[in-house]
Short mmCIF file of C-alpha atoms in Angstrom, two decimals:
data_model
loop_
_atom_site.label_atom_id
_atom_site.label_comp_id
_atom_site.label_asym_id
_atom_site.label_seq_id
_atom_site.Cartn_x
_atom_site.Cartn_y
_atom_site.Cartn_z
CA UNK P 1 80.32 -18.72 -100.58
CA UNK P 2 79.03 -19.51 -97.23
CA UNK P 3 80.03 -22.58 -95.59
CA UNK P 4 77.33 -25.01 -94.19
CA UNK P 5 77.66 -26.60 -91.12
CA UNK P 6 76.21 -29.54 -91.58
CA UNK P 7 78.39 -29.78 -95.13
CA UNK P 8 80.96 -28.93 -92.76
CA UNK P 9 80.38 -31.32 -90.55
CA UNK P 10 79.98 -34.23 -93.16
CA UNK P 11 83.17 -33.25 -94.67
CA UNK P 12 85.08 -33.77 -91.25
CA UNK P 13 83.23 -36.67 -90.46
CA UNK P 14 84.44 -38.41 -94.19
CA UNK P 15 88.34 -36.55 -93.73
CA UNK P 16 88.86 -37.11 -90.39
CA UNK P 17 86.53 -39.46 -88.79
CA UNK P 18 86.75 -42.13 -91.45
CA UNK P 19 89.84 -40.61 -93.48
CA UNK P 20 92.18 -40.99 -90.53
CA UNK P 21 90.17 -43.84 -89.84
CA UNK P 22 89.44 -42.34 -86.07
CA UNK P 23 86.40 -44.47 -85.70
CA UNK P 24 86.65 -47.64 -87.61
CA UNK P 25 82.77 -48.05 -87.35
CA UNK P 26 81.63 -44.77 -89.06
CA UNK P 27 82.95 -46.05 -92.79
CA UNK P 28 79.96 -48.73 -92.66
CA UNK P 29 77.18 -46.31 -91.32
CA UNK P 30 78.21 -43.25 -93.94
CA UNK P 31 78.49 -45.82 -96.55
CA UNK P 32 75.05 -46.88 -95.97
CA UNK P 33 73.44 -43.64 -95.74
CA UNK P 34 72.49 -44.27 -91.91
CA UNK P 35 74.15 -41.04 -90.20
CA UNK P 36 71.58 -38.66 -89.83
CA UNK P 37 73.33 -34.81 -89.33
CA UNK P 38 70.90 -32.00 -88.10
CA UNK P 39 71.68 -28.78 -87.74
CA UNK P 40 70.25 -27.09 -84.93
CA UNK P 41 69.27 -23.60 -84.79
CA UNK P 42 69.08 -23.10 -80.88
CA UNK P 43 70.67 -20.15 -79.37
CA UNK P 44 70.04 -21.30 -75.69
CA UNK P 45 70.75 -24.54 -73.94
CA UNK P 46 66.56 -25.42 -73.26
CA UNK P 47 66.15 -25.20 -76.68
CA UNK P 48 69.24 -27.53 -77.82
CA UNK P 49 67.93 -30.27 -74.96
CA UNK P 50 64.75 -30.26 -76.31
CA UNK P 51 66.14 -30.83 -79.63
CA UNK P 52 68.09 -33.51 -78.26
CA UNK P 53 65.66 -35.61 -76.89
CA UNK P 54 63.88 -35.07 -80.53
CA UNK P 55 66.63 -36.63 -82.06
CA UNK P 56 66.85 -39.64 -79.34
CA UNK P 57 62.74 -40.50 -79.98
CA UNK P 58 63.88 -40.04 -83.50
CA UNK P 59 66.34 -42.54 -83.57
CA UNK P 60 64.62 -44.85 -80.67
CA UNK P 61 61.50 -44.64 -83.41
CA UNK P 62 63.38 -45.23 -86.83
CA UNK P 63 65.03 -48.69 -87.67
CA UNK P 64 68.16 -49.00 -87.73
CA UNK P 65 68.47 -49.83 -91.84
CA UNK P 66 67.64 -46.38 -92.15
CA UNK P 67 69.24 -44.50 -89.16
CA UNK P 68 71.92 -45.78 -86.91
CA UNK P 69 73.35 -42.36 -85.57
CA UNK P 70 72.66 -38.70 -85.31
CA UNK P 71 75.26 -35.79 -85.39
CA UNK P 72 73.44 -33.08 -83.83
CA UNK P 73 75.18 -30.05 -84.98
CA UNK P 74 74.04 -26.65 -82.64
CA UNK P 75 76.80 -23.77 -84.02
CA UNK P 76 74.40 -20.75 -82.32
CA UNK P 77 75.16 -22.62 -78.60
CA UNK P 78 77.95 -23.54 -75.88
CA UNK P 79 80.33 -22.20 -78.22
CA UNK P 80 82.81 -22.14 -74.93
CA UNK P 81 83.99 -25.79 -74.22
CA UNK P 82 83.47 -25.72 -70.70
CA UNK P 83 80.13 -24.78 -70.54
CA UNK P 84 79.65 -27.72 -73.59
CA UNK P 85 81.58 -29.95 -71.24
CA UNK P 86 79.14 -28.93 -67.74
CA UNK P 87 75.75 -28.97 -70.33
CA UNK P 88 76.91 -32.84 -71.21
CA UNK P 89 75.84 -33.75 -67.72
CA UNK P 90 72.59 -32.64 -67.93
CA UNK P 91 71.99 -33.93 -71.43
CA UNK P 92 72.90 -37.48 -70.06
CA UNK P 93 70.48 -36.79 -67.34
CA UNK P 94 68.18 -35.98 -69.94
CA UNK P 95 68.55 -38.90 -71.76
CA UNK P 96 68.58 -41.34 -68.59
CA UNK P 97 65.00 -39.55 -67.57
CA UNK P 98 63.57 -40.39 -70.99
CA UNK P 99 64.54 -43.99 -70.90
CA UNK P 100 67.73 -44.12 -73.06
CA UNK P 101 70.07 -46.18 -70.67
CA UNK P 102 70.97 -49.60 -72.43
CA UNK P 103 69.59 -47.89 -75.67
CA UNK P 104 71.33 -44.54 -76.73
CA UNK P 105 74.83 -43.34 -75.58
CA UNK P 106 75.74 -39.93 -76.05
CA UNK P 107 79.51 -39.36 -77.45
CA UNK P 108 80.63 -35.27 -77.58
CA UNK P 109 83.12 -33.53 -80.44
CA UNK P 110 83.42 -29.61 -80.16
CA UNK P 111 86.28 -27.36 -81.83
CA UNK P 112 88.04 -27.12 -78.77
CA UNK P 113 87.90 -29.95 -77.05
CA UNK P 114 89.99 -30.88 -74.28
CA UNK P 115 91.05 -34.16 -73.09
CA UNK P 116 91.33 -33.98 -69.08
CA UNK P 117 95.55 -34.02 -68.40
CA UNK P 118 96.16 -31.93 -71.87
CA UNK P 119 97.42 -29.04 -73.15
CA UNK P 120 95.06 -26.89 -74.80
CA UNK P 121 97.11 -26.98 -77.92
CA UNK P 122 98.02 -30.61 -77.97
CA UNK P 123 97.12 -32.25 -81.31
CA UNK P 124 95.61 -34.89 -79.81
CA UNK P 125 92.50 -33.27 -78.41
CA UNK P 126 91.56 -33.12 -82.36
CA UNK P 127 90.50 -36.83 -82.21
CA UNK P 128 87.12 -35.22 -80.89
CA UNK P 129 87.52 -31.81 -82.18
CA UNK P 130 84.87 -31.33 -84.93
CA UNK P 131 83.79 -27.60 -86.61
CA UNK P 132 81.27 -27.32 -84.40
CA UNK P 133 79.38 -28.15 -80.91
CA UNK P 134 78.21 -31.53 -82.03
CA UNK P 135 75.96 -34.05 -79.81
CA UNK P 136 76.41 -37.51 -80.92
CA UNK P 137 73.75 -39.95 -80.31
CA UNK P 138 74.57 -43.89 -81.20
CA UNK P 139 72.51 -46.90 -80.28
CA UNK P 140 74.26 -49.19 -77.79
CA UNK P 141 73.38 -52.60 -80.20
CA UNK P 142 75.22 -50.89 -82.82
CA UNK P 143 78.35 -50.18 -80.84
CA UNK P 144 78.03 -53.64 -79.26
CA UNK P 145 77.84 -55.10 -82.69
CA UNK P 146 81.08 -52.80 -84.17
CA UNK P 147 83.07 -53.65 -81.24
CA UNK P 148 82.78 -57.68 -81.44
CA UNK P 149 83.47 -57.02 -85.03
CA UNK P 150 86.30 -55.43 -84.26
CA UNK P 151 89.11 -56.82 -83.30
CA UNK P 152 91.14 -55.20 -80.71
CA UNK P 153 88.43 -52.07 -79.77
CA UNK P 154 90.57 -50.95 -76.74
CA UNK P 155 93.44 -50.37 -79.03
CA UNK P 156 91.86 -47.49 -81.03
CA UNK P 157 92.16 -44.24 -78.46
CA UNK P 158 96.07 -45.01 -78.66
CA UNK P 159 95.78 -45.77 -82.14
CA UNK P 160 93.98 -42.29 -82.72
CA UNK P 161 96.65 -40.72 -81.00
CA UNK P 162 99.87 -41.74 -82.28
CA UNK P 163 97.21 -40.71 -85.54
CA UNK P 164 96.81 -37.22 -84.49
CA UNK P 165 100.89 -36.81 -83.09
CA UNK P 166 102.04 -37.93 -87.03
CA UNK P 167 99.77 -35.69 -88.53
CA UNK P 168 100.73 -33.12 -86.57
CA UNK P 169 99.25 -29.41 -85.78
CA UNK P 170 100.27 -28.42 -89.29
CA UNK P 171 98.66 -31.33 -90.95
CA UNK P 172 95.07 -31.10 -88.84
CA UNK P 173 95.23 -27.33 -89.69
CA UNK P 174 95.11 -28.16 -93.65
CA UNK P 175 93.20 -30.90 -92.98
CA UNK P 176 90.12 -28.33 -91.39
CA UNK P 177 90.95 -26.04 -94.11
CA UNK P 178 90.18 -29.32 -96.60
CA UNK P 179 86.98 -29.80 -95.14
CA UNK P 180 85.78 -26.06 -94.72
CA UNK P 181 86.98 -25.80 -98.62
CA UNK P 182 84.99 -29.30 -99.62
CA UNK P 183 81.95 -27.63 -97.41
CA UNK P 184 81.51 -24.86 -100.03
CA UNK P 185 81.92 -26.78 -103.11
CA UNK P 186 78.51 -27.44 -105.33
CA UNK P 187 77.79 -30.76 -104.99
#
């Protein structure tokens, strides 16, 4: 059976993102059925903007009881990380032209990201490595809110990374199998 990306996706996000509890704010949001996850079908990077400023009107349109944040899944485009990581610049330029400063903020996950001062193969790169090239789009009041409900927001990057060095490269390898496996089951 075929494996979905944006099954994929959700799989990782409920694993990893809120299993390993990466983001402490995503539990709430998936809970509530308030992450929206598109799939995008663009094979070029004009076509994956445009869909990306969709998704911002989208969300800058829609309350917030029924969407808070969009995964914008685009498996057909900047499959190479640093052409993901140079096309992130002009996405936030994008976004800054249409009006989304103080609104939207764009966060980034691909399947090879690389934190700046890493290794490649260092397992802590897989606190944004997702199955896919994924654009995330969040709305600033919502992070705002999270973070004064959380208590010590600063803390979580270390947290996440201490995280990712327990579970080590063995452990995030089953875990990606888990949610490539969970992906293809009937739901």
């Amino acid at each position: 059976m075929a494996v979905d990306a944006a099954a994929e996706t959700l799989a990782w996000v409920d694993r990893a993102v809120i299993g390993l509890n990466l983001c402490p704010f995503a539990r709430a949001v998936r809970a509530k059925r308030q992450l929206r996850c598109v799939v995008s079908e663009a094979t070029d990077t004009e076509t994956l903007l445009r869909a990306l400023l969709d998704e911002a009107r989208y969300l800058l349109d829609t309350d917030t009881a029924v969407c808070d944040t969009t995964l914008l899944v685009h498996p057909q485009v900047l499959q190479d990380f640093v052409d993901y990581n140079d096309f992130l610049d002009v996405a936030e330029a994008a976004l800054t032209a249409m009006g989304c400063d103080g609104a939207l903020q764009l966060a980034s996950f691909h399947p090879d990201y690389q934190f700046a001062g890493t290794e490649p193969d260092d397992v802590t790169n897989a606190t944004n490595r997702s199955p896919y090239p994924t654009l995330h789009l969040l709305r600033e009041a919502s992070i705002d809110r999270a973070v004064q409900a959380f208590p010590d927001a600063e803390a979580i990057y270390e947290v996440n990374l201490r995280t990712m060095e327990s579970l080590g490269r063995a452990g995030w390898q089953a875990l990606q199998a888990q949610c490539r496996l969970d992906a293809t089951e009937p739901v």
